[in-house]
């Protein structure tokens, strides 16, 4: 059986399951009344600012009030998780966003920073129950980061709003 047929059958099975008595949480991209914390690395400042600009513009487009967005800046990607953890523990945020860039160099340092920052972001959200959108780009060079920064910033805003709404809906029905 081809991969295409297998995927088609899986989609049909999913569509059939959705048509029954299935209860489904719908993706909700309304940011009204949400509080979003953003932590941005100052390393690769131009990329960070591009991520931040796209992210905050999209948050506002989704209805998050400017007063509902709080920004903290840190030296680099490895400092982001600790700051996110403090924000999560404060109980003031519905979702958090990590923004930054790790650019490959000539040493193993790239892998360490990329892997450890990503792992730590996952730990923050799993330990705290506050969703974290990962906007730390891992790129071969500055040009690649510059090309990706605006889309990634917008994506993180949508992820944060959707996940905040999803977790609130799940909590509401508990």
Tab-separated table of N, CA and C in Angstrom:
chain	number	residue	atom	x	y	z
A	1	UNK	N	0.847	-1.174	0.000
A	1	UNK	CA	0.000	0.000	0.000
A	1	UNK	C	0.897	1.244	0.000
A	2	UNK	N	0.560	2.225	-0.803
A	2	UNK	CA	1.383	3.422	-0.894
A	2	UNK	C	1.156	4.323	0.321
A	3	UNK	N	2.126	5.192	0.546
A	3	UNK	CA	2.015	6.150	1.648
A	3	UNK	C	0.813	7.059	1.441
A	4	UNK	N	0.580	7.447	0.194
A	4	UNK	CA	-0.559	8.324	-0.114
A	4	UNK	C	-1.869	7.649	0.276
A	5	UNK	N	-2.036	6.374	-0.065
A	5	UNK	CA	-3.259	5.648	0.298
A	5	UNK	C	-3.398	5.535	1.809
A	6	UNK	N	-2.296	5.262	2.487
A	6	UNK	CA	-2.325	5.136	3.941
A	6	UNK	C	-2.748	6.448	4.584
A	7	UNK	N	-2.187	7.570	4.121
A	7	UNK	CA	-2.553	8.881	4.660
A	7	UNK	C	-4.015	9.203	4.374
A	8	UNK	N	-4.466	8.881	3.183
A	8	UNK	CA	-5.854	9.120	2.809
A	8	UNK	C	-6.802	8.313	3.700
A	9	UNK	N	-6.463	7.066	3.964
A	9	UNK	CA	-7.298	6.229	4.827
A	9	UNK	C	-7.316	6.767	6.256
A	10	UNK	N	-6.175	7.235	6.731
A	10	UNK	CA	-6.104	7.797	8.081
A	10	UNK	C	-6.974	9.041	8.170
A	11	UNK	N	-6.925	9.894	7.145
A	11	UNK	CA	-7.749	11.097	7.139
A	11	UNK	C	-9.225	10.730	7.131
A	12	UNK	N	-9.616	9.768	6.312
A	12	UNK	CA	-11.013	9.342	6.259
A	12	UNK	C	-11.464	8.778	7.600
A	13	UNK	N	-10.618	7.999	8.253
A	13	UNK	CA	-10.955	7.447	9.564
A	13	UNK	C	-11.124	8.575	10.580
A	14	UNK	N	-10.265	9.587	10.507
A	14	UNK	CA	-10.357	10.729	11.410
A	14	UNK	C	-11.641	11.506	11.162
A	15	UNK	N	-11.976	11.730	9.891
A	15	UNK	CA	-13.203	12.453	9.551
A	15	UNK	C	-14.430	11.681	10.028
A	16	UNK	N	-14.399	10.363	9.902
A	16	UNK	CA	-15.513	9.533	10.363
A	16	UNK	C	-15.636	9.629	11.881
A	17	UNK	N	-14.525	9.557	12.583
A	17	UNK	CA	-14.549	9.655	14.047
A	17	UNK	C	-15.084	11.009	14.490
A	18	UNK	N	-14.758	12.061	13.784
A	18	UNK	CA	-15.220	13.401	14.140
A	18	UNK	C	-16.713	13.572	13.910
A	19	UNK	N	-17.299	12.769	13.048
A	19	UNK	CA	-18.713	12.951	12.737
A	19	UNK	C	-19.623	12.265	13.753
A	20	UNK	N	-19.080	11.463	14.636
A	20	UNK	CA	-19.892	10.743	15.622
A	20	UNK	C	-20.127	11.571	16.868
A	21	UNK	N	-20.068	10.919	18.010
A	21	UNK	CA	-20.312	11.564	19.294
A	21	UNK	C	-19.043	12.160	19.893
A	22	UNK	N	-18.055	12.382	19.088
A	22	UNK	CA	-16.770	12.881	19.542
A	22	UNK	C	-16.890	14.307	20.063
A	23	UNK	N	-16.360	14.560	21.245
A	23	UNK	CA	-16.274	15.922	21.774
A	23	UNK	C	-14.903	16.457	21.385
A	24	UNK	N	-14.872	17.610	20.755
A	24	UNK	CA	-13.606	18.162	20.275
A	24	UNK	C	-13.462	19.605	20.722
A	25	UNK	N	-12.273	19.951	21.188
A	25	UNK	CA	-11.950	21.338	21.497
A	25	UNK	C	-11.546	22.011	20.189
A	26	UNK	N	-12.182	23.097	19.865
A	26	UNK	CA	-11.839	23.809	18.635
A	26	UNK	C	-10.714	24.791	18.888
A	27	UNK	N	-9.908	25.006	17.872
A	27	UNK	CA	-8.830	25.987	17.966
A	27	UNK	C	-9.458	27.376	18.058
A	28	UNK	N	-9.098	28.113	19.093
A	28	UNK	CA	-9.644	29.445	19.308
A	28	UNK	C	-8.495	30.443	19.323
A	29	UNK	N	-8.523	31.371	18.398
A	29	UNK	CA	-7.447	32.353	18.266
A	29	UNK	C	-7.917	33.747	18.687
A	30	UNK	N	-8.628	33.820	19.805
A	30	UNK	CA	-9.063	35.110	20.360
A	30	UNK	C	-8.206	35.425	21.576
A	31	UNK	N	-7.544	36.547	21.533
A	31	UNK	CA	-6.633	36.901	22.609
A	31	UNK	C	-7.212	37.822	23.651
A	32	UNK	N	-8.501	38.137	23.547
A	32	UNK	CA	-9.136	39.033	24.515
A	32	UNK	C	-8.861	38.552	25.933
A	33	UNK	N	-8.467	39.451	26.775
A	33	UNK	CA	-8.283	39.194	28.204
A	33	UNK	C	-7.138	38.234	28.535
A	34	UNK	N	-6.314	37.885	27.563
A	34	UNK	CA	-5.169	37.019	27.849
A	34	UNK	C	-3.973	37.850	28.295
A	35	UNK	N	-3.164	37.258	29.149
A	35	UNK	CA	-1.887	37.854	29.561
A	35	UNK	C	-0.788	36.949	29.008
A	36	UNK	N	0.076	37.522	28.185
A	36	UNK	CA	1.132	36.764	27.523
A	36	UNK	C	2.489	37.318	27.940
A	37	UNK	N	3.363	36.445	28.406
A	37	UNK	CA	4.730	36.835	28.746
A	37	UNK	C	5.673	36.445	27.617
A	38	UNK	N	6.564	37.344	27.279
A	38	UNK	CA	7.527	37.112	26.203
A	38	UNK	C	8.938	37.301	26.767
A	39	UNK	N	9.807	36.347	26.491
A	39	UNK	CA	11.212	36.479	26.872
A	39	UNK	C	12.031	36.440	25.585
A	40	UNK	N	12.836	37.485	25.380
A	40	UNK	CA	13.625	37.606	24.162
A	40	UNK	C	15.114	37.672	24.495
A	41	UNK	N	15.886	36.886	23.785
A	41	UNK	CA	17.342	36.919	23.898
A	41	UNK	C	17.875	38.140	23.152
A	42	UNK	N	18.862	38.810	23.768
A	42	UNK	CA	19.496	39.949	23.099
A	42	UNK	C	20.638	39.510	22.179
A	43	UNK	N	21.034	38.241	22.242
A	43	UNK	CA	22.043	37.726	21.322
A	43	UNK	C	21.400	37.684	19.938
A	44	UNK	N	22.084	38.069	18.907
A	44	UNK	CA	21.496	38.229	17.561
A	44	UNK	C	20.327	39.202	17.642
A	45	UNK	N	20.614	40.391	18.136
A	45	UNK	CA	19.616	41.424	18.425
A	45	UNK	C	18.687	41.712	17.252
A	46	UNK	N	19.227	41.814	16.054
A	46	UNK	CA	18.392	42.126	14.886
A	46	UNK	C	17.332	41.043	14.665
A	47	UNK	N	17.713	39.798	14.815
A	47	UNK	CA	16.768	38.690	14.651
A	47	UNK	C	15.745	38.715	15.783
A	48	UNK	N	16.220	38.925	17.003
A	48	UNK	CA	15.314	38.997	18.145
A	48	UNK	C	14.275	40.090	17.983
A	49	UNK	N	14.700	41.243	17.543
A	49	UNK	CA	13.766	42.369	17.343
A	49	UNK	C	12.768	42.066	16.223
A	50	UNK	N	13.218	41.381	15.178
A	50	UNK	CA	12.299	40.984	14.101
A	50	UNK	C	11.262	39.986	14.583
A	51	UNK	N	11.713	39.010	15.370
A	51	UNK	CA	10.787	38.036	15.974
A	51	UNK	C	9.767	38.759	16.854
A	52	UNK	N	10.266	39.663	17.698
A	52	UNK	CA	9.410	40.378	18.637
A	52	UNK	C	8.381	41.250	17.918
A	53	UNK	N	8.816	41.964	16.907
A	53	UNK	CA	7.912	42.833	16.156
A	53	UNK	C	6.769	42.033	15.527
A	54	UNK	N	7.112	40.945	14.864
A	54	UNK	CA	6.088	40.110	14.226
A	54	UNK	C	5.177	39.470	15.266
A	55	UNK	N	5.765	39.034	16.367
A	55	UNK	CA	4.999	38.372	17.426
A	55	UNK	C	3.996	39.333	18.078
A	56	UNK	N	4.466	40.499	18.477
A	56	UNK	CA	3.567	41.438	19.155
A	56	UNK	C	2.493	41.972	18.204
A	57	UNK	N	2.849	42.176	16.954
A	57	UNK	CA	1.840	42.617	15.970
A	57	UNK	C	0.739	41.568	15.833
A	58	UNK	N	1.135	40.294	15.766
A	58	UNK	CA	0.152	39.220	15.624
A	58	UNK	C	-0.667	39.059	16.909
A	59	UNK	N	-0.033	39.180	18.066
A	59	UNK	CA	-0.792	39.102	19.331
A	59	UNK	C	-1.876	40.177	19.360
A	60	UNK	N	-1.519	41.390	18.987
A	60	UNK	CA	-2.497	42.484	18.975
A	60	UNK	C	-3.582	42.237	17.936
A	61	UNK	N	-3.216	41.698	16.775
A	61	UNK	CA	-4.207	41.380	15.746
A	61	UNK	C	-5.203	40.343	16.261
A	62	UNK	N	-4.727	39.439	17.110
A	62	UNK	CA	-5.590	38.402	17.674
A	62	UNK	C	-6.391	38.904	18.877
A	63	UNK	N	-6.200	40.163	19.253
A	63	UNK	CA	-7.010	40.759	20.310
A	63	UNK	C	-6.347	40.880	21.661
A	64	UNK	N	-5.081	40.455	21.780
A	64	UNK	CA	-4.392	40.619	23.059
A	64	UNK	C	-4.101	42.115	23.232
A	65	UNK	N	-4.582	42.701	24.319
A	65	UNK	CA	-4.317	44.128	24.511
A	65	UNK	C	-2.830	44.369	24.775
A	66	UNK	N	-2.331	45.528	24.385
A	66	UNK	CA	-0.929	45.860	24.627
A	66	UNK	C	-0.569	45.716	26.093
A	67	UNK	N	-1.496	46.062	26.980
A	67	UNK	CA	-1.240	45.932	28.417
A	67	UNK	C	-1.203	44.473	28.864
A	68	UNK	N	-1.613	43.561	27.986
A	68	UNK	CA	-1.594	42.135	28.300
A	68	UNK	C	-0.316	41.450	27.854
A	69	UNK	N	0.618	42.221	27.296
A	69	UNK	CA	1.887	41.659	26.821
A	69	UNK	C	3.013	42.198	27.696
A	70	UNK	N	3.785	41.294	28.287
A	70	UNK	CA	4.916	41.683	29.130
A	70	UNK	C	6.188	41.109	28.524
A	71	UNK	N	7.213	41.952	28.383
A	71	UNK	CA	8.478	41.554	27.772
A	71	UNK	C	9.605	41.582	28.788
A	72	UNK	N	10.410	40.533	28.787
A	72	UNK	CA	11.672	40.502	29.528
A	72	UNK	C	12.760	40.149	28.522
A	73	UNK	N	13.907	40.811	28.612
A	73	UNK	CA	15.030	40.463	27.735
A	73	UNK	C	16.140	39.852	28.576
A	74	UNK	N	16.872	38.938	27.948
A	74	UNK	CA	17.966	38.224	28.616
A	74	UNK	C	19.162	38.169	27.673
A	75	UNK	N	20.350	37.869	28.214
A	75	UNK	CA	21.548	37.869	27.356
A	75	UNK	C	21.513	36.871	26.202
A	76	UNK	N	21.074	35.625	26.451
A	76	UNK	CA	21.121	34.614	25.403
A	76	UNK	C	20.054	33.554	25.594
A	77	UNK	N	20.072	32.569	24.710
A	77	UNK	CA	19.039	31.525	24.696
A	77	UNK	C	19.036	30.674	25.964
A	78	UNK	N	20.184	30.461	26.575
A	78	UNK	CA	20.219	29.633	27.775
A	78	UNK	C	19.626	30.330	28.997
A	79	UNK	N	19.463	31.631	28.944
A	79	UNK	CA	18.851	32.372	30.050
A	79	UNK	C	17.331	32.479	29.910
A	80	UNK	N	16.815	32.145	28.749
A	80	UNK	CA	15.376	32.241	28.510
A	80	UNK	C	14.567	31.317	29.423
A	81	UNK	N	14.905	30.030	29.548
A	81	UNK	CA	14.062	29.131	30.357
A	81	UNK	C	13.904	29.546	31.813
A	82	UNK	N	14.961	30.008	32.456
A	82	UNK	CA	14.860	30.413	33.851
A	82	UNK	C	13.895	31.591	34.001
A	83	UNK	N	13.966	32.532	33.091
A	83	UNK	CA	13.069	33.687	33.135
A	83	UNK	C	11.632	33.259	32.873
A	84	UNK	N	11.442	32.361	31.908
A	84	UNK	CA	10.096	31.821	31.656
A	84	UNK	C	9.558	31.083	32.879
A	85	UNK	N	10.424	30.342	33.547
A	85	UNK	CA	10.004	29.608	34.739
A	85	UNK	C	9.522	30.580	35.829
A	86	UNK	N	10.253	31.656	36.034
A	86	UNK	CA	9.842	32.658	37.023
A	86	UNK	C	8.502	33.280	36.631
A	87	UNK	N	8.328	33.558	35.354
A	87	UNK	CA	7.063	34.131	34.883
A	87	UNK	C	5.923	33.130	35.073
A	88	UNK	N	6.169	31.869	34.749
A	88	UNK	CA	5.143	30.837	34.902
A	88	UNK	C	4.741	30.707	36.368
A	89	UNK	N	5.711	30.713	37.261
A	89	UNK	CA	5.441	30.577	38.696
A	89	UNK	C	4.704	31.776	39.280
A	90	UNK	N	4.793	32.910	38.606
A	90	UNK	CA	4.120	34.111	39.118
A	90	UNK	C	2.607	33.985	39.070
A	91	UNK	N	2.106	33.113	38.199
A	91	UNK	CA	0.663	32.943	38.058
A	91	UNK	C	-0.023	34.069	37.299
A	92	UNK	N	0.731	34.964	36.708
A	92	UNK	CA	0.162	36.125	36.019
A	92	UNK	C	-0.053	35.926	34.531
A	93	UNK	N	0.429	34.797	33.968
A	93	UNK	CA	0.404	34.644	32.517
A	93	UNK	C	-0.393	33.430	32.076
A	94	UNK	N	-1.145	33.601	30.988
A	94	UNK	CA	-1.912	32.508	30.393
A	94	UNK	C	-1.042	31.676	29.457
A	95	UNK	N	-0.024	32.298	28.884
A	95	UNK	CA	0.915	31.616	27.987
A	95	UNK	C	2.197	32.426	27.937
A	96	UNK	N	3.262	31.752	27.519
A	96	UNK	CA	4.573	32.375	27.432
A	96	UNK	C	5.175	32.125	26.051
A	97	UNK	N	6.073	33.032	25.652
A	97	UNK	CA	6.724	32.914	24.352
A	97	UNK	C	8.223	33.138	24.529
A	98	UNK	N	9.022	32.246	23.944
A	98	UNK	CA	10.480	32.368	23.939
A	98	UNK	C	10.922	32.819	22.549
A	99	UNK	N	11.713	33.887	22.488
A	99	UNK	CA	12.194	34.399	21.204
A	99	UNK	C	13.710	34.559	21.234
A	100	UNK	N	14.355	34.103	20.177
A	100	UNK	CA	15.796	34.255	20.077
A	100	UNK	C	16.329	33.504	18.873
A	101	UNK	N	17.638	33.499	18.758
A	101	UNK	CA	18.281	32.802	17.640
A	101	UNK	C	19.588	32.194	18.108
A	102	UNK	N	19.802	30.969	17.685
A	102	UNK	CA	21.069	30.290	17.908
A	102	UNK	C	21.631	30.040	16.506
A	103	UNK	N	22.753	30.669	16.227
A	103	UNK	CA	23.362	30.595	14.898
A	103	UNK	C	24.568	29.660	14.959
A	104	UNK	N	24.620	28.710	14.039
A	104	UNK	CA	25.713	27.730	14.027
A	104	UNK	C	27.055	28.438	13.855
A	105	UNK	N	27.989	28.015	14.635
A	105	UNK	CA	29.356	28.516	14.528
A	105	UNK	C	30.261	27.357	14.153
A	106	UNK	N	31.529	27.476	14.500
A	106	UNK	CA	32.503	26.458	14.146
A	106	UNK	C	32.720	25.438	15.255
A	107	UNK	N	32.029	25.590	16.380
A	107	UNK	CA	32.248	24.683	17.505
A	107	UNK	C	30.958	23.953	17.867
A	108	UNK	N	31.084	23.049	18.812
A	108	UNK	CA	29.957	22.250	19.304
A	108	UNK	C	28.968	23.085	20.120
A	109	UNK	N	29.328	24.292	20.465
A	109	UNK	CA	28.498	25.171	21.293
A	109	UNK	C	27.076	25.314	20.732
A	110	UNK	N	26.937	25.367	19.423
A	110	UNK	CA	25.624	25.493	18.780
A	110	UNK	C	24.687	24.379	19.239
A	111	UNK	N	25.151	23.139	19.178
A	111	UNK	CA	24.310	21.996	19.557
A	111	UNK	C	23.923	22.045	21.027
A	112	UNK	N	24.868	22.408	21.866
A	112	UNK	CA	24.593	22.491	23.300
A	112	UNK	C	23.503	23.526	23.567
A	113	UNK	N	23.660	24.712	23.039
A	113	UNK	CA	22.691	25.785	23.290
A	113	UNK	C	21.344	25.447	22.664
A	114	UNK	N	21.330	24.980	21.440
A	114	UNK	CA	20.067	24.655	20.768
A	114	UNK	C	19.328	23.542	21.515
A	115	UNK	N	20.005	22.468	21.831
A	115	UNK	CA	19.358	21.332	22.494
A	115	UNK	C	18.923	21.661	23.916
A	116	UNK	N	19.811	22.273	24.697
A	116	UNK	CA	19.484	22.535	26.096
A	116	UNK	C	18.409	23.598	26.258
A	117	UNK	N	18.410	24.616	25.428
A	117	UNK	CA	17.359	25.635	25.549
A	117	UNK	C	16.005	25.034	25.177
A	118	UNK	N	15.950	24.223	24.156
A	118	UNK	CA	14.698	23.586	23.745
A	118	UNK	C	14.180	22.637	24.825
A	119	UNK	N	15.062	21.817	25.352
A	119	UNK	CA	14.677	20.876	26.408
A	119	UNK	C	14.153	21.626	27.629
A	120	UNK	N	14.831	22.704	28.000
A	120	UNK	CA	14.427	23.466	29.176
A	120	UNK	C	13.079	24.160	28.969
A	121	UNK	N	12.795	24.613	27.757
A	121	UNK	CA	11.478	25.211	27.480
A	121	UNK	C	10.382	24.175	27.702
A	122	UNK	N	10.609	22.966	27.234
A	122	UNK	CA	9.635	21.896	27.411
A	122	UNK	C	9.436	21.606	28.891
A	123	UNK	N	10.511	21.595	29.658
A	123	UNK	CA	10.405	21.352	31.097
A	123	UNK	C	9.590	22.442	31.784
A	124	UNK	N	9.793	23.691	31.391
A	124	UNK	CA	9.042	24.790	32.003
A	124	UNK	C	7.549	24.582	31.794
A	125	UNK	N	7.153	24.291	30.568
A	125	UNK	CA	5.714	24.157	30.334
A	125	UNK	C	5.134	22.909	30.989
A	126	UNK	N	5.859	21.816	30.986
A	126	UNK	CA	5.344	20.600	31.605
A	126	UNK	C	5.307	20.713	33.126
A	127	UNK	N	6.302	21.359	33.719
A	127	UNK	CA	6.338	21.523	35.172
A	127	UNK	C	5.320	22.547	35.678
A	128	UNK	N	5.077	23.579	34.893
A	128	UNK	CA	4.208	24.675	35.353
A	128	UNK	C	2.773	24.571	34.869
A	129	UNK	N	2.560	23.892	33.755
A	129	UNK	CA	1.227	23.861	33.165
A	129	UNK	C	0.906	25.099	32.344
A	130	UNK	N	1.879	25.981	32.172
A	130	UNK	CA	1.703	27.183	31.350
A	130	UNK	C	2.342	26.901	29.989
A	131	UNK	N	1.569	27.042	28.902
A	131	UNK	CA	2.146	26.749	27.582
A	131	UNK	C	3.270	27.718	27.210
A	132	UNK	N	4.277	27.170	26.534
A	132	UNK	CA	5.416	27.960	26.063
A	132	UNK	C	5.559	27.754	24.566
A	133	UNK	N	5.451	28.832	23.799
A	133	UNK	CA	5.677	28.777	22.357
A	133	UNK	C	7.171	28.982	22.111
A	134	UNK	N	7.779	28.040	21.407
A	134	UNK	CA	9.221	28.074	21.170
A	134	UNK	C	9.547	28.845	19.893
A	135	UNK	N	10.030	30.056	20.066
A	135	UNK	CA	10.454	30.888	18.947
A	135	UNK	C	11.953	31.105	18.944
A	136	UNK	N	12.700	30.116	19.428
A	136	UNK	CA	14.156	30.204	19.354
A	136	UNK	C	14.581	29.538	18.053
A	137	UNK	N	14.966	30.352	17.096
A	137	UNK	CA	15.405	29.842	15.802
A	137	UNK	C	16.761	29.170	15.936
A	138	UNK	N	16.938	28.078	15.245
A	138	UNK	CA	18.244	27.412	15.168
A	138	UNK	C	18.625	27.385	13.696
A	139	UNK	N	19.606	28.193	13.348
A	139	UNK	CA	19.914	28.424	11.931
A	139	UNK	C	21.388	28.244	11.628
A	140	UNK	N	21.653	27.989	10.367
A	140	UNK	CA	23.022	27.839	9.882
A	140	UNK	C	23.765	29.176	9.846
A	141	UNK	N	23.037	30.262	9.540
A	141	UNK	CA	23.686	31.560	9.414
A	141	UNK	C	22.662	32.677	9.646
A	142	UNK	N	23.154	33.908	9.711
A	142	UNK	CA	22.300	35.064	9.971
A	142	UNK	C	21.248	35.242	8.881
A	143	UNK	N	21.614	35.006	7.624
A	143	UNK	CA	20.664	35.187	6.525
A	143	UNK	C	19.455	34.265	6.691
A	144	UNK	N	19.706	33.027	7.050
A	144	UNK	CA	18.616	32.074	7.257
A	144	UNK	C	17.699	32.551	8.394
A	145	UNK	N	18.269	33.067	9.455
A	145	UNK	CA	17.482	33.566	10.580
A	145	UNK	C	16.636	34.770	10.163
A	146	UNK	N	17.219	35.664	9.393
A	146	UNK	CA	16.489	36.856	8.953
A	146	UNK	C	15.296	36.483	8.070
A	147	UNK	N	15.452	35.464	7.250
A	147	UNK	CA	14.366	35.011	6.380
A	147	UNK	C	13.220	34.410	7.200
A	148	UNK	N	13.544	33.720	8.283
A	148	UNK	CA	12.543	32.978	9.060
A	148	UNK	C	11.898	33.786	10.194
A	149	UNK	N	12.495	34.894	10.609
A	149	UNK	CA	12.088	35.540	11.850
A	149	UNK	C	10.643	36.045	11.869
A	150	UNK	N	10.168	36.638	10.804
A	150	UNK	CA	8.809	37.190	10.836
A	150	UNK	C	7.749	36.097	10.911
A	151	UNK	N	7.893	35.067	10.111
A	151	UNK	CA	6.919	33.973	10.147
A	151	UNK	C	6.927	33.283	11.501
A	152	UNK	N	8.121	33.050	12.050
A	152	UNK	CA	8.227	32.373	13.340
A	152	UNK	C	7.622	33.222	14.454
A	153	UNK	N	7.822	34.518	14.405
A	153	UNK	CA	7.237	35.408	15.410
A	153	UNK	C	5.721	35.356	15.378
A	154	UNK	N	5.148	35.384	14.177
A	154	UNK	CA	3.674	35.285	14.038
A	154	UNK	C	3.179	33.924	14.500
A	155	UNK	N	3.890	32.870	14.116
A	155	UNK	CA	3.498	31.515	14.524
A	155	UNK	C	3.450	31.389	16.044
A	156	UNK	N	4.454	31.924	16.714
A	156	UNK	CA	4.496	31.835	18.181
A	156	UNK	C	3.320	32.556	18.826
A	157	UNK	N	2.937	33.685	18.285
A	157	UNK	CA	1.779	34.416	18.823
A	157	UNK	C	0.526	33.551	18.713
A	158	UNK	N	0.328	32.937	17.556
A	158	UNK	CA	-0.859	32.092	17.361
A	158	UNK	C	-0.829	30.867	18.274
A	159	UNK	N	0.330	30.253	18.417
A	159	UNK	CA	0.462	29.084	19.295
A	159	UNK	C	0.119	29.475	20.732
A	160	UNK	N	0.661	30.576	21.210
A	160	UNK	CA	0.421	31.004	22.589
A	160	UNK	C	-1.061	31.256	22.838
A	161	UNK	N	-1.724	31.962	21.943
A	161	UNK	CA	-3.144	32.266	22.112
A	161	UNK	C	-3.979	30.992	22.032
A	162	UNK	N	-3.715	30.160	21.042
A	162	UNK	CA	-4.483	28.923	20.903
A	162	UNK	C	-4.320	28.021	22.122
A	163	UNK	N	-3.097	27.850	22.590
A	163	UNK	CA	-2.857	26.956	23.726
A	163	UNK	C	-3.422	27.517	25.021
A	164	UNK	N	-3.354	28.830	25.214
A	164	UNK	CA	-3.954	29.438	26.408
A	164	UNK	C	-5.460	29.172	26.418
A	165	UNK	N	-6.104	29.337	25.287
A	165	UNK	CA	-7.539	29.103	25.184
A	165	UNK	C	-7.877	27.620	25.356
A	166	UNK	N	-7.077	26.740	24.781
A	166	UNK	CA	-7.320	25.303	24.908
A	166	UNK	C	-7.236	24.863	26.366
A	167	UNK	N	-6.173	25.276	27.052
A	167	UNK	CA	-6.018	24.865	28.453
A	167	UNK	C	-7.113	25.450	29.330
A	168	UNK	N	-7.550	26.677	29.034
A	168	UNK	CA	-8.663	27.272	29.795
A	168	UNK	C	-9.943	26.483	29.570
A	169	UNK	N	-10.189	26.048	28.342
A	169	UNK	CA	-11.393	25.256	28.041
A	169	UNK	C	-11.347	23.907	28.745
A	170	UNK	N	-10.186	23.280	28.759
A	170	UNK	CA	-10.048	21.986	29.436
A	170	UNK	C	-10.280	22.156	30.933
A	171	UNK	N	-9.702	23.210	31.516
A	171	UNK	CA	-9.864	23.485	32.944
A	171	UNK	C	-11.334	23.754	33.282
A	172	UNK	N	-11.991	24.501	32.412
A	172	UNK	CA	-13.396	24.874	32.619
A	172	UNK	C	-14.301	23.640	32.668
A	173	UNK	N	-13.969	22.629	31.909
A	173	UNK	CA	-14.797	21.430	31.850
A	173	UNK	C	-14.409	20.365	32.872
A	174	UNK	N	-13.397	20.670	33.679
A	174	UNK	CA	-12.952	19.689	34.685
A	174	UNK	C	-13.867	19.708	35.898
